[in-house]
Coordinates of C-alpha atoms in Angstrom, one line a residue:
X266 CA 0.2 0.0 -0.2
X267 CA 1.6 3.2 -1.2
X268 CA 2.0 6.2 1.1
X269 CA 3.2 9.7 0.1
X270 CA 3.8 12.1 2.7
X271 CA 1.5 15.4 2.1
X272 CA 4.4 18.0 2.1
X273 CA 2.3 20.6 0.3
X274 CA -0.8 20.3 2.6
X275 CA 1.4 20.6 5.7
X276 CA 3.6 23.3 4.0
X277 CA 0.4 25.5 3.2
X278 CA -1.2 24.6 6.9
X279 CA 2.1 25.8 8.4
X280 CA 1.9 29.2 6.8
X281 CA -1.8 29.4 7.4
X282 CA -1.1 29.1 11.4
X283 CA 1.6 31.5 11.4
X284 CA 4.7 29.7 11.3
X285 CA 6.6 32.6 10.4
X286 CA 6.3 34.0 13.8
X287 CA 8.5 30.9 15.1
X288 CA 11.1 31.6 12.6
X289 CA 11.1 35.1 13.1
X290 CA 12.4 34.6 17.0
X291 CA 16.1 34.6 17.8
X292 CA 15.9 30.9 18.9
X293 CA 14.6 29.4 15.8
X294 CA 16.1 32.0 13.2
X295 CA 17.8 29.1 11.8
X296 CA 14.5 27.2 10.9
X297 CA 13.0 29.7 8.2
X298 CA 10.6 28.9 5.4
X299 CA 13.4 27.4 3.1
X300 CA 14.9 25.4 5.8
X301 CA 11.6 24.1 6.9
X302 CA 10.7 22.8 3.2
X303 CA 14.0 21.3 3.0
X304 CA 13.5 19.4 6.3
X305 CA 10.0 18.0 5.3
X306 CA 11.1 17.0 2.1
X307 CA 14.2 15.3 3.2
X308 CA 12.0 13.5 5.9
X309 CA 9.2 12.4 3.3
X310 CA 11.6 11.0 1.3
X311 CA 12.9 8.5 4.0
X312 CA 9.3 7.9 5.1
X313 CA 8.2 6.8 1.6
X314 CA 11.1 5.0 0.5
X315 CA 12.6 3.3 3.3
X316 CA 9.9 3.3 6.1
X317 CA 6.4 2.6 4.3
X318 CA 7.8 -0.7 2.9
X319 CA 8.4 -2.0 6.5
X320 CA 4.8 -1.4 7.7
X321 CA 3.2 -4.5 6.5
X322 CA 6.3 -6.5 7.4
X323 CA 5.9 -5.6 11.1
X324 CA 2.5 -6.8 11.0
X325 CA 3.0 -10.1 9.6
X326 CA 6.6 -10.6 11.4
X327 CA 6.0 -9.3 15.0
X328 CA 8.7 -8.6 17.3
X329 CA 9.5 -11.9 19.3
X330 CA 11.3 -12.7 22.5
X331 CA 13.6 -15.6 22.5
X332 CA 15.8 -16.6 25.4
X333 CA 15.8 -13.3 26.7
X334 CA 16.3 -11.3 23.7
X335 CA 13.8 -9.3 21.8
X336 CA 14.1 -9.6 17.9
X337 CA 12.4 -7.1 15.9
X338 CA 10.7 -7.6 12.5
X339 CA 13.0 -7.9 9.4
X340 CA 14.2 -4.5 8.4
X341 CA 13.3 -2.7 11.5
X342 CA 17.0 -2.2 12.4
X343 CA 18.1 -0.7 9.2
X344 CA 15.0 1.6 9.0
X345 CA 15.7 2.7 12.5
X346 CA 19.4 3.1 11.6
X347 CA 18.4 5.3 8.8
X348 CA 16.3 7.6 11.1
X349 CA 19.2 7.8 13.7
X350 CA 21.7 8.5 10.7
X351 CA 19.6 11.5 9.5
X352 CA 19.4 13.0 12.9
X353 CA 15.9 12.7 13.3
X354 CA 15.7 11.1 16.7
X355 CA 17.2 14.3 18.3
X356 CA 15.8 16.8 15.7
X357 CA 14.3 18.9 18.4
X358 CA 17.3 18.5 20.8
X359 CA 19.5 21.0 21.9
X360 CA 22.6 21.7 19.7
X361 CA 24.8 21.5 22.7
X362 CA 24.1 17.9 22.7
X363 CA 24.1 17.3 19.0
X364 CA 20.4 18.1 18.2
X365 CA 19.3 20.3 15.4
X366 CA 17.3 22.6 17.6
X367 CA 14.2 22.4 15.2
X368 CA 11.1 24.0 16.3
X369 CA 8.7 21.4 17.8
X370 CA 6.3 22.4 14.6
X371 CA 8.9 21.0 12.4
X372 CA 9.4 17.9 14.7
X373 CA 5.8 16.8 14.8
X374 CA 5.6 17.3 11.0
X375 CA 8.1 14.5 10.7
X376 CA 6.7 12.6 13.1
X377 CA 3.1 12.5 11.4
X378 CA 5.1 11.4 8.1
X379 CA 6.9 9.0 9.9
X380 CA 3.8 7.3 11.6
X381 CA 2.1 7.4 8.5
X382 CA 4.7 5.4 6.9
X383 CA 5.3 3.0 9.7
X384 CA 3.8 3.5 13.1
X385 CA 5.0 0.5 15.0
X386 CA 8.5 1.9 14.0
X387 CA 7.6 5.6 14.7
X388 CA 7.0 4.7 18.4
X389 CA 10.7 4.0 19.4
X390 CA 12.0 7.6 18.2
X391 CA 9.0 9.3 19.9
X392 CA 9.6 7.9 23.2
X393 CA 13.2 8.6 23.0
X394 CA 12.3 12.3 21.7
X395 CA 10.2 12.8 25.0
X396 CA 12.9 11.3 27.0
X397 CA 15.2 14.0 25.7
X398 CA 13.1 16.8 26.9
X399 CA 12.4 15.3 30.1
X400 CA 16.3 15.3 30.9
X401 CA 16.9 18.5 29.3
X402 CA 14.5 20.1 31.6
X403 CA 14.9 18.0 34.6
X404 CA 18.2 16.0 34.8
X405 CA 21.6 17.1 36.4
X406 CA 24.6 18.2 34.4
X407 CA 26.3 15.0 34.9
X408 CA 23.2 12.9 33.7
X409 CA 22.7 15.2 30.8
X410 CA 26.4 14.8 29.8
X411 CA 26.1 11.2 30.0
X412 CA 23.1 10.5 28.5
X413 CA 21.8 13.3 26.2
X414 CA 24.4 13.0 23.4
X415 CA 23.7 9.1 23.1
X416 CA 19.9 9.6 23.0
X417 CA 19.9 12.7 20.6
X418 CA 22.4 10.8 18.0
X419 CA 19.7 7.8 18.1
X420 CA 22.8 5.3 19.5
X421 CA 20.6 4.8 22.6
X422 CA 16.7 4.7 22.7
X423 CA 14.3 5.7 25.7
X424 CA 11.2 4.3 27.3
X425 CA 8.6 5.4 29.8
X426 CA 7.9 2.9 32.7
X427 CA 4.5 4.1 34.7
X428 CA 2.1 1.4 34.7
X429 CA 1.9 -1.7 37.0
X430 CA -0.5 -4.7 37.1
X431 CA -2.3 -2.8 39.7
X432 CA -1.6 0.6 38.9
X433 CA -2.8 1.8 35.2
X434 CA -4.1 5.4 35.3
X435 CA -4.0 5.4 39.1
X436 CA -0.1 5.8 39.0
X437 CA -0.2 6.5 42.7
X438 CA -0.8 2.8 43.6
X439 CA 2.3 1.7 42.2
X440 CA 4.8 -0.3 44.4
X441 CA 8.2 -0.2 42.6
X442 CA 10.7 0.5 45.1
X443 CA 13.9 2.7 45.0
X444 CA 16.6 2.4 47.6
X445 CA 19.6 4.6 48.1
X446 CA 23.2 3.0 48.2
X447 CA 24.8 6.0 49.5
X448 CA 26.9 6.4 46.5
X449 CA 24.7 8.5 44.6
X450 CA 22.8 5.7 42.9
X451 CA 19.7 3.8 43.9
X452 CA 18.4 0.2 43.8
X453 CA 15.3 -0.3 41.7
X454 CA 12.9 -3.2 42.4
X455 CA 9.7 -3.9 40.8
X456 CA 7.7 -4.9 37.6
X457 CA 6.1 -2.5 34.8
X458 CA 3.9 -3.5 32.2
X459 CA 3.0 -2.0 28.7
X460 CA 6.3 -0.5 28.2
X461 CA 6.7 0.0 24.5
X462 CA 9.9 -0.7 22.9
X463 CA 10.9 -1.7 26.3
X464 CA 13.7 -3.9 24.9
X465 CA 14.9 -4.8 21.2
X466 CA 17.9 -4.9 18.8
X467 CA 18.0 -1.9 17.1
X468 CA 20.2 0.4 19.4
X469 CA 23.3 0.2 21.5
X470 CA 21.7 0.9 24.8
X471 CA 18.1 1.4 26.2
X472 CA 17.5 3.9 28.9
X473 CA 14.4 3.5 31.1
X474 CA 12.6 6.3 32.9
X475 CA 11.1 4.3 35.7
X476 CA 8.7 5.7 38.5
X477 CA 9.2 4.3 42.0
X478 CA 8.9 5.3 45.7
X479 CA 11.9 6.0 47.8
X480 CA 11.5 4.4 51.3
X481 CA 10.3 7.8 52.6
X482 CA 7.9 8.5 49.9
X483 CA 4.3 8.8 51.2
X484 CA 1.4 6.9 49.6
X485 CA 0.1 8.2 46.4
X486 CA 1.5 10.5 43.6
X487 CA 3.3 12.9 45.7
X488 CA 5.6 10.1 47.0
X489 CA 7.0 9.1 43.6
X490 CA 10.3 9.9 42.3
X491 CA 11.5 9.2 38.7
X492 CA 14.7 7.4 37.9
X493 CA 17.0 6.7 34.8
X494 CA 17.7 3.1 34.4
X495 CA 19.8 2.0 31.7
X496 CA 19.7 -1.5 30.3
X497 CA 23.7 -1.3 30.2
X498 CA 25.3 0.6 32.6
X499 CA 27.6 3.6 31.0
X500 CA 31.2 2.7 31.2
X501 CA 34.3 4.9 29.8
X502 CA 33.6 7.0 27.0
X503 CA 30.0 6.2 27.4
X504 CA 30.0 2.9 25.8
X505 CA 27.5 0.6 27.2
X506 CA 29.4 -1.6 30.2
X507 CA 27.8 -4.1 32.4
X508 CA 24.3 -5.5 32.1
X509 CA 22.0 -3.8 34.5
X510 CA 19.8 -6.0 36.8
X511 CA 16.5 -5.7 34.6
X512 CA 15.0 -7.9 31.9
X513 CA 12.0 -8.2 29.7
X514 CA 9.6 -10.9 31.1
X515 CA 7.4 -11.3 28.2
X516 CA 6.2 -9.4 25.2
X517 CA 2.3 -8.5 24.8
X518 CA 0.2 -10.2 22.2
X519 CA -1.5 -7.0 20.6
X520 CA -4.6 -6.1 18.4
X521 CA -2.2 -4.0 16.5
X522 CA 1.4 -2.4 16.5
X523 CA 2.8 -6.0 16.3
X524 CA 6.0 -4.7 15.1
X525 CA 6.5 -2.8 18.4
X526 CA 7.7 -5.0 21.2
X527 CA 5.5 -4.0 24.3
X528 CA 7.3 -5.6 27.2
X529 CA 6.5 -6.5 30.8
X530 CA 9.8 -5.3 32.5
X531 CA 11.4 -6.7 35.6
X532 CA 13.9 -4.8 38.0
X533 CA 15.8 -6.5 40.5
X534 CA 18.0 -4.3 42.4
X535 CA 18.8 -2.7 39.3
X536 CA 21.0 0.6 39.5
X537 CA 19.3 3.8 38.6
X538 CA 20.0 7.6 39.1
X539 CA 17.3 10.4 40.2
X540 CA 16.0 12.7 38.0
X541 CA 14.8 15.9 39.3
X542 CA 13.9 16.2 43.0
X543 CA 12.9 13.3 45.6
X544 CA 9.2 13.0 45.4
X545 CA 8.8 15.0 42.4
X546 CA 8.6 12.2 39.7
X547 CA 5.3 13.2 38.5
X548 CA 6.4 16.8 37.5
X549 CA 9.6 15.4 36.0
X550 CA 7.8 12.6 34.3
X551 CA 5.0 15.0 32.8
X552 CA 7.5 16.8 31.1
X553 CA 8.0 13.5 29.0
X554 CA 4.1 12.8 29.1
X555 CA 3.0 16.2 27.9
X556 CA 5.4 16.1 24.9
X557 CA 4.1 12.3 24.3
X558 CA 0.8 13.4 24.4
X559 CA 0.8 15.8 21.4
X560 CA 3.4 13.3 19.9
X561 CA 0.6 10.3 20.0
X562 CA -2.0 13.0 18.6
X563 CA 0.3 13.1 15.8
X564 CA 0.3 9.3 15.2
X565 CA -3.6 9.4 14.9
X566 CA -3.1 12.4 12.0
X567 CA -0.4 10.0 10.4
X568 CA -2.7 7.0 10.3
X569 CA -5.8 9.2 9.3
X570 CA -3.6 10.7 6.3
X571 CA -2.3 7.0 5.3
X572 CA -5.9 5.5 5.3
X573 CA -7.4 8.7 3.4
X574 CA -4.9 8.3 0.7
X575 CA -5.5 4.7 0.6
X576 CA -9.4 4.7 0.7
X577 CA -9.2 7.5 -2.3
X578 CA -6.9 5.4 -4.5
X579 CA -9.3 2.4 -4.2
X580 CA -12.6 4.5 -4.8
X581 CA -11.0 5.9 -8.1
X582 CA -10.2 2.7 -9.2
X583 CA -12.8 0.3 -8.2
X584 CA -15.5 -0.4 -10.6
X585 CA -18.7 -1.5 -9.0
X586 CA -22.2 -1.1 -10.6
X587 CA -23.6 2.2 -12.0
X588 CA -23.1 5.7 -10.1
X589 CA -24.8 8.7 -9.7
X590 CA -22.4 10.4 -11.8
X591 CA -22.5 7.8 -14.7
X592 CA -18.5 6.9 -14.1
X593 CA -17.6 3.6 -13.3
X594 CA -15.5 4.0 -10.5
X595 CA -17.1 3.8 -7.0
X596 CA -16.1 7.6 -6.1
X597 CA -19.1 8.3 -8.2
X598 CA -21.5 7.1 -5.7
X599 CA -22.6 10.1 -3.4
X600 CA -22.2 8.0 0.1
X601 CA -18.4 7.3 -0.8
X602 CA -17.8 10.8 -1.5
X603 CA -19.5 11.5 1.8
X604 CA -17.0 9.3 3.7
X605 CA -13.9 10.5 1.6
X606 CA -14.9 14.2 2.3
X607 CA -15.3 13.3 6.1
X608 CA -11.8 11.6 6.0
X609 CA -10.2 14.6 4.4
X610 CA -11.7 17.2 6.7
X611 CA -11.1 15.4 10.1
X612 CA -7.6 14.6 9.1
X613 CA -6.8 18.3 8.0
X614 CA -8.8 19.6 11.3
X615 CA -6.8 17.5 13.4
X616 CA -3.3 17.9 11.9
X617 CA -3.8 21.7 12.1
X618 CA -4.9 21.4 15.8
X619 CA -1.5 19.5 16.6
X620 CA 0.4 22.3 14.7
X621 CA -1.3 25.0 16.7
X622 CA -0.2 23.4 19.7
X623 CA 3.4 22.6 18.6
X624 CA 3.5 26.3 17.6
X625 CA 2.3 27.7 20.8
X626 CA 5.2 25.2 22.6
X627 CA 7.8 27.1 20.4
X628 CA 6.7 30.4 20.9
X629 CA 6.5 29.8 24.6
X630 CA 10.1 28.3 24.5
X631 CA 11.4 31.2 22.4
X632 CA 9.7 34.3 24.2
X633 CA 8.8 33.1 27.5
X634 CA 5.3 34.6 27.3
X635 CA 2.7 33.4 29.4
X636 CA -0.2 33.5 26.8
X637 CA 1.5 31.0 24.8
X638 CA 2.2 28.6 27.3
X639 CA -1.6 28.8 28.5
X640 CA -2.6 28.1 25.0
X641 CA -0.2 25.0 24.4
X642 CA -1.5 23.6 28.0
X643 CA -5.1 24.0 26.7
X644 CA -4.4 22.5 23.3
X645 CA -2.5 19.3 24.5
X646 CA -5.6 17.4 25.7
X647 CA -7.4 18.5 22.5
X648 CA -4.9 17.5 20.3
X649 CA -4.4 14.0 21.8
X650 CA -7.8 13.1 22.5
X651 CA -9.4 14.6 19.0
X652 CA -6.4 13.4 16.8
X653 CA -6.6 9.7 17.8
X654 CA -10.1 9.8 18.0
X655 CA -10.0 10.8 14.2
X656 CA -7.3 8.3 13.3
X657 CA -9.4 5.8 14.4
X658 CA -12.5 7.1 12.8
X659 CA -10.9 7.7 9.5
X660 CA -9.2 4.3 9.7
X661 CA -12.6 2.9 10.1
X662 CA -14.3 4.7 7.1
X663 CA -11.3 3.6 5.0
X664 CA -12.4 0.2 5.8
X665 CA -16.0 0.7 4.7
X666 CA -14.7 2.8 1.4
X667 CA -13.1 -0.8 0.7
X668 CA -16.1 -2.8 1.5
X669 CA -15.3 -6.5 1.9
X670 CA -11.6 -5.6 0.8
X671 CA -11.2 -3.5 3.4
X672 CA -12.1 -6.5 6.0
X673 CA -9.4 -8.7 4.0
X674 CA -5.9 -8.4 5.9
X675 CA -4.0 -8.4 2.5
X676 CA -5.1 -4.9 1.6
X677 CA -3.4 -3.5 4.9
X678 CA -6.5 -1.3 5.6
X679 CA -7.6 -3.5 8.6
X680 CA -4.0 -2.9 10.2
X681 CA -4.2 0.7 9.8
X682 CA -7.4 0.6 12.4
X683 CA -5.8 -2.2 14.4
X684 CA -2.6 -0.2 14.8
X685 CA -4.1 3.2 15.6
X686 CA -6.6 1.9 18.3
X687 CA -4.2 1.8 21.0
X688 CA -3.5 5.6 20.5
X689 CA -6.8 6.6 22.3
X690 CA -5.6 4.6 25.1
X691 CA -1.9 5.2 25.6
X692 CA -0.3 8.4 27.2
X693 CA -3.7 9.0 29.1
X694 CA -7.0 7.8 27.8
X695 CA -9.1 10.0 25.8
X696 CA -11.3 10.1 28.8
X697 CA -8.5 11.4 30.6
X698 CA -7.7 14.1 28.1
X699 CA -11.3 15.2 28.3
X700 CA -11.3 15.5 32.2
X701 CA -8.2 17.4 32.0
X702 CA -9.7 19.9 29.7
X703 CA -13.0 20.4 31.4
X704 CA -11.5 20.6 34.8
X705 CA -7.9 21.5 35.1
X706 CA -7.7 23.5 32.1
X707 CA -10.8 25.9 32.8
X708 CA -9.7 26.0 36.7
X709 CA -8.8 29.6 36.2
X710 CA -12.3 30.5 34.7
X711 CA -11.4 29.4 31.3
X712 CA -9.1 32.2 30.5
X713 CA -7.3 30.2 27.9
X714 CA -10.5 29.1 26.3
X715 CA -12.0 32.6 26.1
X716 CA -8.9 33.8 24.4
X717 CA -9.4 31.2 21.7
X718 CA -13.0 32.0 21.3
X719 CA -12.1 35.6 20.8
X720 CA -9.6 34.8 18.2
X721 CA -12.4 32.6 16.4
X722 CA -15.1 35.5 16.7
X723 CA -12.6 38.1 14.9
X724 CA -11.5 35.8 12.5
X725 CA -14.7 34.6 11.4
X726 CA -15.6 38.2 10.7
X727 CA -13.6 38.4 7.7
X728 CA -15.2 35.5 5.8
X729 CA -18.4 36.3 4.4
X730 CA -19.2 32.7 3.3
X731 CA -18.3 30.4 6.0
X732 CA -17.7 33.0 8.8
X733 CA -21.2 33.3 10.2
X734 CA -21.4 29.6 10.7
X735 CA -18.4 29.5 12.5
X736 CA -19.2 32.6 14.5
X737 CA -22.4 30.8 15.5
X738 CA -21.0 27.6 16.3
X739 CA -18.1 29.5 18.6
X740 CA -21.0 31.5 20.2
X741 CA -22.6 28.6 21.6
X742 CA -19.1 27.2 22.6
X743 CA -18.7 30.0 24.5
X744 CA -21.9 29.6 26.5
X745 CA -20.9 26.0 27.3
X746 CA -17.7 27.1 28.2
X747 CA -18.9 29.7 30.8
X748 CA -21.2 27.0 32.0
X749 CA -18.2 24.6 32.5
X750 CA -16.1 26.9 34.2
X751 CA -18.7 27.5 36.8
X752 CA -20.3 23.9 37.0
X753 CA -19.4 21.3 40.0
X754 CA -16.6 19.0 39.0
X755 CA -19.0 15.9 38.7
X756 CA -21.1 18.0 36.0
X757 CA -17.8 18.9 34.3
X758 CA -16.4 15.4 34.1
X759 CA -19.9 13.9 32.8
X760 CA -19.7 16.6 29.9
X761 CA -16.1 16.6 29.0
X762 CA -15.9 14.0 26.1
X763 CA -18.5 15.9 24.0
X764 CA -17.2 19.4 25.4
X765 CA -13.6 18.5 24.0
X766 CA -15.2 17.1 20.7
X767 CA -17.0 20.2 20.0
X768 CA -14.2 22.6 20.6
X769 CA -12.1 20.7 18.2
X770 CA -14.4 20.9 15.7
X771 CA -15.0 24.7 16.0
X772 CA -11.3 25.4 16.2
X773 CA -10.6 22.7 13.6
X774 CA -13.0 25.0 11.0
X775 CA -11.4 28.2 11.8
X776 CA -8.0 26.8 11.0
X777 CA -9.4 24.8 7.6
X778 CA -10.9 28.2 6.5
X779 CA -7.5 30.0 7.2
X780 CA -5.9 27.2 5.4
X781 CA -8.1 27.3 2.3
X782 CA -5.8 29.0 -0.4
X783 CA -7.2 27.0 -3.4
X784 CA -10.6 25.6 -4.6
X785 CA -9.7 22.0 -3.3
X786 CA -8.9 23.2 0.2
X787 CA -11.8 25.4 0.3
X788 CA -14.2 22.7 -0.4
X789 CA -12.8 21.0 2.4
X790 CA -13.4 23.9 4.6
X791 CA -16.8 24.4 3.3
X792 CA -17.7 20.6 4.0
X793 CA -16.3 20.7 7.6
X794 CA -18.3 23.8 8.4
X795 CA -21.9 22.6 6.8
X796 CA -21.5 18.8 7.1
X797 CA -19.6 18.3 10.4
X798 CA -19.9 21.5 12.4
X799 CA -23.6 21.0 12.9
X800 CA -22.8 18.4 15.4
X801 CA -21.5 21.1 17.7
X802 CA -24.9 21.6 18.9
X803 CA -25.9 18.3 19.8
X804 CA -22.3 17.7 21.5
X805 CA -22.8 20.9 23.6
X806 CA -26.5 19.8 24.5
X807 CA -24.9 17.0 26.0
X808 CA -21.6 18.8 27.7
X809 CA -24.2 20.8 30.0
X810 CA -26.5 18.1 30.9
X811 CA -24.6 17.4 34.0
X812 CA -23.8 14.2 36.1
X813 CA -27.5 13.3 36.6
X814 CA -27.7 12.4 32.6
X815 CA -25.3 9.3 33.1
X816 CA -27.2 8.0 36.3
X817 CA -27.1 4.2 35.7
X818 CA -29.7 1.5 37.2
X819 CA -28.4 -0.5 39.8
X820 CA -27.0 -3.8 38.6
X821 CA -29.2 -6.9 38.8
X822 CA -28.2 -10.6 39.2

């Protein structure tokens, strides 16, 4: 199944979203429009020529654990090597440690293309990228010096170790222990599950970010610390030395992403180093998790793009009965066109929201202005939840466009749905993202939300055709936001998922109109406003129903 990274669409969207503001800052002056295009085109070639051919192999020849050694699918080590050799693992890393220092806005575009080409492989550099950011923000100078050059180069890879059998979303229930040895290191003991790329054969070393509790750590999340635990303890010159006391116990048998080894990891007195402050592990880990949440949203966009391309190609070539237009191919059927336009609009809207978030992160990093930071924080749960929901929905529609052929594994369409399904679960389920938006992100009275709505209203006034519909939907969203900001927490939580979806549809409409520089893009924006955005009314009606609407009858034997 061919995949072509959508460089023209991404480039146009970056321009419409104001990427020039990022390139105008001293921090990112080296990443102007010409550099940005060169970066995107080079990454696109790698995605199309090297990574995309590995996607099917990863599904049919899954990673396996044999005699304590994890073997990745054929071609994966070479594919990862191409990513590392190109400098893509540390593309956004600090140049002081060998990174390119690229803006997040370009980094997430590259991630989208890699995810659309081969999601199972792309998850490995994604996690390493997140660990780089966490170390840059929270690591000691000694840890930065020892680990960042290796992680940025891709010679070493990183993981996140949060979940345990009894502690999933309730991270505070973890039991993994960290005992100080007196020499600045700690002995880490416990078991972690669902560790993506927990072990593999593609890099010299694997560095685990592990949440554990010190002997004086109190119960709950405020007693958790973060530790860096390498598979092999670094020796002289940074070369991996003695094996640490950790191992993969097993690999999960998964619905999708079969090429990506998801391990149960056991730590038996493994040597680790504290990252950040004692008992401050959640704050340090959230640096990693917030980056990963945006990156996971981008994974949803990548799969949605791949699914849309595949469905469009099939619809243009599949001859099946007479169509309303008189043409032989099924793209002539109105319902097929409805599905294809839905796929295009949702994919473009999700991409725009992710890039809006990334640009806000870049501007916050470059200027230190609180408004950019607040915007990025508000958009992160929307980007993660909406974009991964879109990935799942668009992949499902691709199956439908293919008809019976979509249900047959050989076409590769079913794999897209299976692979993307987990993105709505990991790095915080989409329900957790909605709760974060409706409770934490509105805790200040909704300042960031109202700032976005003000921007949308001002923008809508300039478009005579689509602006009135956008302004009306934004007005109703403003009313619901005011209700959410004052409602009890239980009522906010009850309506959080439809509220997030409604906000994403309105914000997505604003961005699609802004990016409609040609007739095809304008038609997608028009479809979104007239066919998808009417759902906002129903979503907001559900959002403000309150907790009483979710009352369930008592279970009966």
